[in-house]
Coordinates of C-alpha atoms (C1' of nucleotides) in Angstrom, one line a residue:
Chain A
X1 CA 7.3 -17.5 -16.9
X2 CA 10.6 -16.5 -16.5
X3 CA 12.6 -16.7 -12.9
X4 CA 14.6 -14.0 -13.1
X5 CA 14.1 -11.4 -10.3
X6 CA 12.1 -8.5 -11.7
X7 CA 14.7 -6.3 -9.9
X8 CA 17.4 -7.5 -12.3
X9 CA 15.9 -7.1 -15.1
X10 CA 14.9 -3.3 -14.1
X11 CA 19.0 -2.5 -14.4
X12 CA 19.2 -3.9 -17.3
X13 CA 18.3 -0.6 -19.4
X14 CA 20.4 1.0 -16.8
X15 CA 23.6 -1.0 -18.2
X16 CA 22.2 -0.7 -20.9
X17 CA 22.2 3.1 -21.0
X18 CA 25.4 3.8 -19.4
X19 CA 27.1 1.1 -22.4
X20 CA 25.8 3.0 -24.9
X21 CA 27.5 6.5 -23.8
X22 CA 30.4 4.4 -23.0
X23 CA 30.5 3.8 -26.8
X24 CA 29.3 6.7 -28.1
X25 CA 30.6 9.5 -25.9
X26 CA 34.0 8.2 -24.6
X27 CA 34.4 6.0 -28.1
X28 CA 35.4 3.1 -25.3
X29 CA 35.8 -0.5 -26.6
X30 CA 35.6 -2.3 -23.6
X31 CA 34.5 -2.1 -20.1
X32 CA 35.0 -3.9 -16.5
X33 CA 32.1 -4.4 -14.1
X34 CA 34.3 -2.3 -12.0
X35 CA 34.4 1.2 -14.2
X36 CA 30.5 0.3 -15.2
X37 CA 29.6 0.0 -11.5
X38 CA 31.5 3.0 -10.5
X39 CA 30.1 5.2 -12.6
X40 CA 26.7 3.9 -11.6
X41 CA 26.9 3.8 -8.0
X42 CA 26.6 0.2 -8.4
X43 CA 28.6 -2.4 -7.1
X44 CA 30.4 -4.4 -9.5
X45 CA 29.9 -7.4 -7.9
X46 CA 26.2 -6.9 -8.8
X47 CA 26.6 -6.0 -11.9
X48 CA 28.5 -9.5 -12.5
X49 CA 26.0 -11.4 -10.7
X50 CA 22.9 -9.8 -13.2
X51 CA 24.6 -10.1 -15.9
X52 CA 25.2 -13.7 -15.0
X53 CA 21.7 -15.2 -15.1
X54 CA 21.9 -14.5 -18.6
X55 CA 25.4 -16.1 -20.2
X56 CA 29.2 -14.9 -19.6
X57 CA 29.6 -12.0 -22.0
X58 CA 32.8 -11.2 -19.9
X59 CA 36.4 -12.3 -20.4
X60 CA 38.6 -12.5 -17.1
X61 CA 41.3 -10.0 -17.4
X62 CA 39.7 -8.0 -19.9
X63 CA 36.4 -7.6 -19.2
X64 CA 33.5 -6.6 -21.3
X65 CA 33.7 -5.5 -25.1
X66 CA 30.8 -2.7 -25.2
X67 CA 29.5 -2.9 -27.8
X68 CA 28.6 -7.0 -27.9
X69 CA 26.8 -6.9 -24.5
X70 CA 25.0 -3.4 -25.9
X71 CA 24.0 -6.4 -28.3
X72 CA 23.1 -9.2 -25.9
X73 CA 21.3 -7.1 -23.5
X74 CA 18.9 -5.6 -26.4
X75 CA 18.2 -9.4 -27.2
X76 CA 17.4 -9.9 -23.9
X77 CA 15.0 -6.9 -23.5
X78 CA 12.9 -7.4 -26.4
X79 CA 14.9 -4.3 -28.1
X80 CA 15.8 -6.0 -31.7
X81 CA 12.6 -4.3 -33.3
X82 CA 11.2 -0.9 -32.7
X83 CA 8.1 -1.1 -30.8
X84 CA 5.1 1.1 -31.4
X85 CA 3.4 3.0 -29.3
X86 CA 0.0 4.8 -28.5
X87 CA -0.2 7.8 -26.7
X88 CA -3.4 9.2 -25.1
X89 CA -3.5 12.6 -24.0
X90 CA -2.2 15.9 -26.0
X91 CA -2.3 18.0 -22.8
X92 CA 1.3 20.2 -22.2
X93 CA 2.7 16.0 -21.2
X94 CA 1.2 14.7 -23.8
X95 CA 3.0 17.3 -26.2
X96 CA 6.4 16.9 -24.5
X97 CA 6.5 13.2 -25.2
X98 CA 5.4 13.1 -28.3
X99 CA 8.1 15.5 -29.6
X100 CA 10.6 13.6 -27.5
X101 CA 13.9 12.7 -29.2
X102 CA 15.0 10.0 -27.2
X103 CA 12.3 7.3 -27.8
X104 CA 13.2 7.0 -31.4
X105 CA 17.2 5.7 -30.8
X106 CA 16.9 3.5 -28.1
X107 CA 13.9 1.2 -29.0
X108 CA 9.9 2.7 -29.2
X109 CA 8.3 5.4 -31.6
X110 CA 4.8 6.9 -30.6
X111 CA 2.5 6.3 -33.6
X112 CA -0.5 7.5 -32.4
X113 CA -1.8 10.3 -30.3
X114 CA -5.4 10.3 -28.9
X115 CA -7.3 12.7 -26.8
X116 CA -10.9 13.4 -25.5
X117 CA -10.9 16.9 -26.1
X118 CA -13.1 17.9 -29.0
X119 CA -11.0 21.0 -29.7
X120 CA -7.8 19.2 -29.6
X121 CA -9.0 16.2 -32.5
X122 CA -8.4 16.6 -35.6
X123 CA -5.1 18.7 -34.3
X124 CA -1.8 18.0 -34.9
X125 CA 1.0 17.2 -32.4
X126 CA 4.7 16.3 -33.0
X127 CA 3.6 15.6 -36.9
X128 CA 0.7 13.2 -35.7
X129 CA -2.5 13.8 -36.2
X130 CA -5.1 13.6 -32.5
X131 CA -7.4 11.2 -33.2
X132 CA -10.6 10.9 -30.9
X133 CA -10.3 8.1 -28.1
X134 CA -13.1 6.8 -29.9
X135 CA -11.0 5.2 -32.2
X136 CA -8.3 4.0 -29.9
X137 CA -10.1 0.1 -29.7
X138 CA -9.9 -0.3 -33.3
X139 CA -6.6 1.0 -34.1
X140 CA -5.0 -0.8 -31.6
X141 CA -6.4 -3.9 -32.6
X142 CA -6.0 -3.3 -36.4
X143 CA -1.7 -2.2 -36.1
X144 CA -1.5 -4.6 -33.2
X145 CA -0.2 -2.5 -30.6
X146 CA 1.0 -3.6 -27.4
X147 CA 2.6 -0.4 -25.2
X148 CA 1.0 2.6 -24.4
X149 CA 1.6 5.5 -22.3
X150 CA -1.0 7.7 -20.6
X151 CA -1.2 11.1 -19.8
X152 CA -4.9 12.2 -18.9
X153 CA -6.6 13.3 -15.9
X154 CA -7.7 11.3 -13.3
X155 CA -10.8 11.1 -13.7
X156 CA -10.8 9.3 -16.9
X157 CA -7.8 7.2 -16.4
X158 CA -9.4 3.5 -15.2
X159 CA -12.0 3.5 -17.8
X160 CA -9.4 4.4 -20.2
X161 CA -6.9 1.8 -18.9
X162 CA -10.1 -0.8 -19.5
X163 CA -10.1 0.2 -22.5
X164 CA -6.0 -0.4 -23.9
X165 CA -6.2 -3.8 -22.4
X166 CA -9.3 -4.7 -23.8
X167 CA -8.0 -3.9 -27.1
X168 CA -4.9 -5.9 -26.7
X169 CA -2.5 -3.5 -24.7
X170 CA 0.2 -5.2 -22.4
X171 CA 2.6 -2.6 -21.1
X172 CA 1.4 0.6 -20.1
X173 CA 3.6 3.5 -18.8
X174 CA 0.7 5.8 -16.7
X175 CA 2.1 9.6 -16.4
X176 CA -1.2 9.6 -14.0
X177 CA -0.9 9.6 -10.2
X178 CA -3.2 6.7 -9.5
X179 CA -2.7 3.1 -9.3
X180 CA -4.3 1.5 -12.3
X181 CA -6.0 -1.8 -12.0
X182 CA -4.9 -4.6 -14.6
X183 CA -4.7 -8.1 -15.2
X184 CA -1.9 -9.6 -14.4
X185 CA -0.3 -10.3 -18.1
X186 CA -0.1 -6.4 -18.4
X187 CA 2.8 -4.5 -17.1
X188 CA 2.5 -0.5 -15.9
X189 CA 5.0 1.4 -15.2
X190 CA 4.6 4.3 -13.0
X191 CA 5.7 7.9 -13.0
X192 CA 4.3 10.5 -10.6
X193 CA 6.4 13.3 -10.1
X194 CA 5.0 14.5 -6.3
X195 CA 5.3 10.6 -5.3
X196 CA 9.0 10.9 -6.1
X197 CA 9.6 14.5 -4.3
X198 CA 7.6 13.3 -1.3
X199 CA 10.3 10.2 -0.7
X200 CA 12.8 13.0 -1.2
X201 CA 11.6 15.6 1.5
X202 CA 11.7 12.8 4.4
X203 CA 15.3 13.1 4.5
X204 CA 15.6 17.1 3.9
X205 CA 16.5 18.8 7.3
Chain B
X1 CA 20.7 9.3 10.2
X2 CA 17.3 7.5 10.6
X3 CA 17.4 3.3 10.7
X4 CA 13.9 3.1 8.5
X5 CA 14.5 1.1 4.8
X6 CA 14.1 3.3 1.7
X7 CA 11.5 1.1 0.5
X8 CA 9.4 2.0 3.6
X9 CA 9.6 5.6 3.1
X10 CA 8.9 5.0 -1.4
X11 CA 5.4 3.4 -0.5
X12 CA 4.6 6.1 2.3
X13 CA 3.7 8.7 -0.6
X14 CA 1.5 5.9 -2.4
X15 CA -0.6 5.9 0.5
X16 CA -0.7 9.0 1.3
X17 CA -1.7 9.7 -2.4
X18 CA -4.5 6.7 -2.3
X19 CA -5.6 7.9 1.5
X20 CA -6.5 11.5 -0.1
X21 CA -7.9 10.0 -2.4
X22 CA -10.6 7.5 -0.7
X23 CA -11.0 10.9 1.8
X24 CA -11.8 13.5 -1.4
X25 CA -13.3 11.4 -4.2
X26 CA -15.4 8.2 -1.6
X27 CA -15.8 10.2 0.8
X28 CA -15.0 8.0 3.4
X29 CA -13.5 8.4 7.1
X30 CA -12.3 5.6 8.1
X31 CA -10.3 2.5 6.3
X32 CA -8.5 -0.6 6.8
X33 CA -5.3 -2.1 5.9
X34 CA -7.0 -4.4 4.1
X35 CA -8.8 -1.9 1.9
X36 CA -6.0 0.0 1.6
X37 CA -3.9 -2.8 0.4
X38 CA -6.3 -4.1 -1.8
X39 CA -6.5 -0.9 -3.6
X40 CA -3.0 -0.8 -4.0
X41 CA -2.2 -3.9 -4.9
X42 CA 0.4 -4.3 -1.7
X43 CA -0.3 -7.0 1.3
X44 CA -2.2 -5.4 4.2
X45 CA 0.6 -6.9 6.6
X46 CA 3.3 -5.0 4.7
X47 CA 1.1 -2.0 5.4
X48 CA 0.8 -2.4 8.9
X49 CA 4.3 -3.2 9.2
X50 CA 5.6 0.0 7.1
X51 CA 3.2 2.1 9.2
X52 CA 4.4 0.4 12.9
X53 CA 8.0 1.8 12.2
X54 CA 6.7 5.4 13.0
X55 CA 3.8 4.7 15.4
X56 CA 0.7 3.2 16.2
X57 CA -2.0 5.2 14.2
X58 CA -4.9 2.4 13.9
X59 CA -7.3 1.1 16.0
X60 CA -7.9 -2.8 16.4
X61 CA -11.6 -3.8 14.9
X62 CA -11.9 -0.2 13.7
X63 CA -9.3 0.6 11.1
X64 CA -7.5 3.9 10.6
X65 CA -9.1 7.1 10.5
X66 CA -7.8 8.9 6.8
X67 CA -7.7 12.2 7.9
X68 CA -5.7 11.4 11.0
X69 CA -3.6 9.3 8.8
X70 CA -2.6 11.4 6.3
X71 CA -2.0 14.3 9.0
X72 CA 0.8 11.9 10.3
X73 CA 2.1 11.0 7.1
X74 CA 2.3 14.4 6.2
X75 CA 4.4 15.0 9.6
X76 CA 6.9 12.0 8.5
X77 CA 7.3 13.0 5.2
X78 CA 7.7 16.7 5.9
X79 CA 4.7 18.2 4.4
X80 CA 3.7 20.4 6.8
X81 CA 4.8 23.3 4.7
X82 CA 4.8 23.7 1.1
X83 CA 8.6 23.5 -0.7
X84 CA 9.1 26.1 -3.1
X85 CA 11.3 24.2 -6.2
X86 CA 13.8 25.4 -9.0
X87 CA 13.4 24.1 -12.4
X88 CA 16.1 23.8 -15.0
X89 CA 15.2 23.6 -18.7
X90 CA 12.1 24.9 -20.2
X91 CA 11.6 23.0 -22.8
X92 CA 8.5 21.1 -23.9
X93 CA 8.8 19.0 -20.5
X94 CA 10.0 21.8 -18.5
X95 CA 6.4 23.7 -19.8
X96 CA 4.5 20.5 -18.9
X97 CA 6.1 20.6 -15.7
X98 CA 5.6 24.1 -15.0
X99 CA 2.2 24.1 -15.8
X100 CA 1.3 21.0 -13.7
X101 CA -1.6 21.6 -11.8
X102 CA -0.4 18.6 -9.2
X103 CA 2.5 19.9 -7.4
X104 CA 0.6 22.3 -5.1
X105 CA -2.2 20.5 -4.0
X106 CA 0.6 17.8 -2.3
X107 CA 3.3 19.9 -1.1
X108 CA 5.5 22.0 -3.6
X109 CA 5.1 25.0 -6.2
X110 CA 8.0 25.9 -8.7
X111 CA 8.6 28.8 -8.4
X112 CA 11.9 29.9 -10.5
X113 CA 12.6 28.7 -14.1
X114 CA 15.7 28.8 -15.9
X115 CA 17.5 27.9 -19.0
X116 CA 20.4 28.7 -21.2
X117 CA 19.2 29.3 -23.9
X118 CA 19.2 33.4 -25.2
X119 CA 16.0 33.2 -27.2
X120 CA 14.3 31.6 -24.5
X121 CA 15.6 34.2 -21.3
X122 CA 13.4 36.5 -20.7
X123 CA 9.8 35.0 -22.0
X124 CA 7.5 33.1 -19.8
X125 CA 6.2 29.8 -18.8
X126 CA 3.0 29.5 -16.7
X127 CA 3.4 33.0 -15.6
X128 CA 7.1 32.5 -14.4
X129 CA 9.9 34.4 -15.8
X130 CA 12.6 32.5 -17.6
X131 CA 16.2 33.4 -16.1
X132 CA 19.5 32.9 -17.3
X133 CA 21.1 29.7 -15.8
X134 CA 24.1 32.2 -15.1
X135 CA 21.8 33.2 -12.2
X136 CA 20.9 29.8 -10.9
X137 CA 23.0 29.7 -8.1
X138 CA 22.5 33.7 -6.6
X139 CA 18.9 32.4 -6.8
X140 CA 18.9 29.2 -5.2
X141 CA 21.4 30.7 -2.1
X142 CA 19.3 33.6 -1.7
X143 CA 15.8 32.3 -1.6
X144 CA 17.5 29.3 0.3
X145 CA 16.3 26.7 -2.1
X146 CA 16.5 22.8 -1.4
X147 CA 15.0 21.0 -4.0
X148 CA 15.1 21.5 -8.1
X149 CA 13.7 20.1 -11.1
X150 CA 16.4 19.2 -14.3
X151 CA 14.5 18.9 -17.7
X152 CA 17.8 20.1 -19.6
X153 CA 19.8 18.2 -22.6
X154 CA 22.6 15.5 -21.3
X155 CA 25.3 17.4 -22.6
X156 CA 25.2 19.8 -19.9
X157 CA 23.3 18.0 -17.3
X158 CA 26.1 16.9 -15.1
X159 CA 27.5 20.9 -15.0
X160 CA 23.8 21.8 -13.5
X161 CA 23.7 19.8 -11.0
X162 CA 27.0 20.9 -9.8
X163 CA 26.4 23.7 -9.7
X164 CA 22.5 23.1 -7.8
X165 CA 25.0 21.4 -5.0
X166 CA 27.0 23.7 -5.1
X167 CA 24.3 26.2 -4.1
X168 CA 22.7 24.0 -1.6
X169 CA 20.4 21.8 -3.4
X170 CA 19.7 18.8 -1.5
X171 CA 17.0 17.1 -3.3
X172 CA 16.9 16.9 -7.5
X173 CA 14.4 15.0 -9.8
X174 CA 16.1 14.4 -12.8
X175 CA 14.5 13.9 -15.8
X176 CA 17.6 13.4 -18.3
X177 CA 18.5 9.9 -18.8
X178 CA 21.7 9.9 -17.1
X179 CA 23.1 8.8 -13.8
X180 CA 24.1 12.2 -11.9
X181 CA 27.2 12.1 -9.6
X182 CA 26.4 13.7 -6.3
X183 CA 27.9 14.1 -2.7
X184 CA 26.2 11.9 -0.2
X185 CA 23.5 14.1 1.4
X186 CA 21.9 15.0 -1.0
X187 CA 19.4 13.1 -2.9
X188 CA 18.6 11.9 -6.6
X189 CA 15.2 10.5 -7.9
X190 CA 15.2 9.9 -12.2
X191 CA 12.6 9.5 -14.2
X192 CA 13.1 8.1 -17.9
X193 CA 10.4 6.6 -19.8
X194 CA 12.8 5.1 -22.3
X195 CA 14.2 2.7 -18.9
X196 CA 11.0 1.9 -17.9
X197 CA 9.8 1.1 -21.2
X198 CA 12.8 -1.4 -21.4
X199 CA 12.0 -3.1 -18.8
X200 CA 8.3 -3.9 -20.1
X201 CA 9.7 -5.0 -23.0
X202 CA 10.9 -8.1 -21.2
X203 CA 8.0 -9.9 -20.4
X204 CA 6.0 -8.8 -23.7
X205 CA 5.8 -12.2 -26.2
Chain C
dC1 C1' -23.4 -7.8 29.2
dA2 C1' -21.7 -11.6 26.3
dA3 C1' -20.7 -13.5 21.8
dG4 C1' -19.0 -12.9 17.4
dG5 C1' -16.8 -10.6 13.9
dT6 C1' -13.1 -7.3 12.5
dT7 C1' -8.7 -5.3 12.6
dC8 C1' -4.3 -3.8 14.5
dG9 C1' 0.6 -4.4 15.8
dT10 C1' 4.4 -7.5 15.8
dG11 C1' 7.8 -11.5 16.6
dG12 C1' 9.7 -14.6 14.0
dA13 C1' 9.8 -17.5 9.7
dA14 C1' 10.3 -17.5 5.0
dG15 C1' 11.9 -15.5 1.0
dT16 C1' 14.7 -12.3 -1.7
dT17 C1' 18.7 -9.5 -2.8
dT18 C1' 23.3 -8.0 -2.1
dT19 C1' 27.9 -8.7 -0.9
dC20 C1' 32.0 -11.4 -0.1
dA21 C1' 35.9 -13.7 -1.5
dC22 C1' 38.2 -16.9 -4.4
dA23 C1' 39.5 -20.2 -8.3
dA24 C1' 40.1 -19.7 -13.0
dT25 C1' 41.3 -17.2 -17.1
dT26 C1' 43.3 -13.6 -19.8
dG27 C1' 46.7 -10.1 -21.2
dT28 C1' 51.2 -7.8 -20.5
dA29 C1' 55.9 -7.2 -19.9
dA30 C1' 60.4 -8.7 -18.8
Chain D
dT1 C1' 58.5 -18.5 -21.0
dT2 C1' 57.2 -17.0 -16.6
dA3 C1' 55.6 -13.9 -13.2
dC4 C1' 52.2 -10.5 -12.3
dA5 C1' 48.1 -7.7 -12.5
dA6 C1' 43.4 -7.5 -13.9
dT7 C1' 39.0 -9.3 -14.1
dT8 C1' 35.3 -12.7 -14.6
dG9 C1' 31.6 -15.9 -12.8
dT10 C1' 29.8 -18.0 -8.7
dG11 C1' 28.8 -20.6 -4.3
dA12 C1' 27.9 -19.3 0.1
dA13 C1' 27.3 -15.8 3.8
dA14 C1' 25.2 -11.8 5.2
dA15 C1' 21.7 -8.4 4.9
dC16 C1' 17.4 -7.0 3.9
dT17 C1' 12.3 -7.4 2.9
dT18 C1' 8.0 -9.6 3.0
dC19 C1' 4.7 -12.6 4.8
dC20 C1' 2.4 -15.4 8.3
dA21 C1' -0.3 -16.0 12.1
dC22 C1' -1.8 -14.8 16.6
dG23 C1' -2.9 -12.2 21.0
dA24 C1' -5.1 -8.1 22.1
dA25 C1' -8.4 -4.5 21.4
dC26 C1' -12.5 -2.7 19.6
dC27 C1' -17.3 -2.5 17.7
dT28 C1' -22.0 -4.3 17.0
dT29 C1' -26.0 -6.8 17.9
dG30 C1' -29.1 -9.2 20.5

DNA sequence: CAAGGTTCGTGGAAGTTTTCACAATTGTAA
DNA sequence: TTACAATTGTGAAAACTTCCACGAACCTTG
């Protein structure tokens, strides 16, 4: 695979980000590792040295011109086609991602929503019909889906897990505060809420 | 300020989360680095070691005993009393959030909920009154509030949190995909699905 | 009680990540 | 054209993090 720190490529879609307003908010043309990392609370040196293992996009003296390494660093995460997405869960988190805005513009598009609940399939969310989990193996498989995000309770979330990757599934972002067991060609990406608060509160008073 | 790495203190909520739940759901008392570790996909020496910084809460040929465990950890991480949170933006994620069962069970209940927009003020979300944003900061300086919640559009997100600091905040989750610029003491944790997305991305085909 | 198996806590080695600091390149302005 | 300021890319140093491996402690069983 590839031997690039994972922790590089994790600021990546941080750059990525902050290029992007750069461009679109501040109609900027060009950038220095220096203004990027300030505003990040990065150091530009870092910011060099990541952006390194991939090419020079730079110019000495000048810097970077936004809007190519928006460019390069989309090639470089897999961002040059819009990736579909399955969702499973239509409770309240279920709802507020799928009417997200801010999926569409920067790269992914949920697709599908699924749930367990009975009274929920056959719904509709966000314009998207819930379709029983029942079905989630075989349209996976069929549209060829490889990321998913999860927002269901706990007590379901493994055998659901089992079930994306057995149907093909290789990133998974799991709204779910459990760890999930995989193998190790799939990526998941967590987000618990209370985990985050709880690093915060060691350093409150 | 204390000499312990930030990544110590990130995985002390992970097993706290995974100790609860091999106390509630296994039923077990007692537990081993190893176990732990293997559950959590983390080395059972890094475990140990993370754990030696604040003590020595194991026994040699026994293990640890979970419910003494997560007592301490609950010490470290200041959970010993429930945090009462402010959240910014009721919106579909500010709902979700509002309505999430998981905060109180491990340590934090919202408790105010505000917004700015007029035909929003004044209706309800999980039984909470929605209050003008214009009374944000009387709130937070009143009730003495440390910790807050931003689910609010990035147009206006860097004005919040001024004014959160401003009002004594020390402690924000932000959910807008934007870096926010803050004085030193006080401390930032983001969660965007979009970044975490993009960084899966990388490794898929 | 002794032997054998388990597990902790930890010093130091190994590995990883960040920072430093400088040659080289570019643009600007006199 | 030349001097000067800005900025890159990078090798090496420094800082940080993880892992190894072992003595010591503890439990169980015969």
């Amino acid at each position: 695979m590839s031997d690039i720190p994972d922790i590089v490529i994790g600021r990546l879609p941080i750059y990525l980000r902050e290029l992007k307003r750069l461009a679109h908010e501040e109609n900027k043309l060009t950038t220095s590792s220096h203004e990027l990392g300030k505003r990040l609370g990065i150091s530009s040196a870092q910011i060099r040295k990541d952006l390194s293992h991939f090419g020079e996009f730079g110019k000495q003296g000048t810097g970077y011109h936004i809007n190519y390494l928006i460019e390069k660093l989309q090639e470089i995460l897999n961002l040059t086609h819009e990736w579909p997405v399955v969702l499973v869960g239509a409770g309240y988190l279920g709802h507020a991602l799928a009417n997200y805005a801010g999926f569409q513009p920067r790269g992914f598009s949920i697709k599908w929503v699924f749930d367990s609940d009975p009274s929920k399939i056959g719904g509709t969310v966000a314009g998207l019909n819930i379709q029983s989990v029942n079905e989630l193996k075989s349209t996976i498989a069929r549209e060829n889906v490889k990321m998913a995000i999860i927002a269901v309770p706990v007590s379901v979330v493994q055998a659901i897990t089992d079930t994306l990757v057995e149907s093909g599934v290789k990133a998974i972002l799991n709204y779910v505060p459990v760890h999930l067991n995989v193998p190790e060609d799939v990526q998941v990406s967590y987000s618990d809420p209370v985990t985050q608060m709880q690093r915060m509160t060691f350093y409150l008073e």
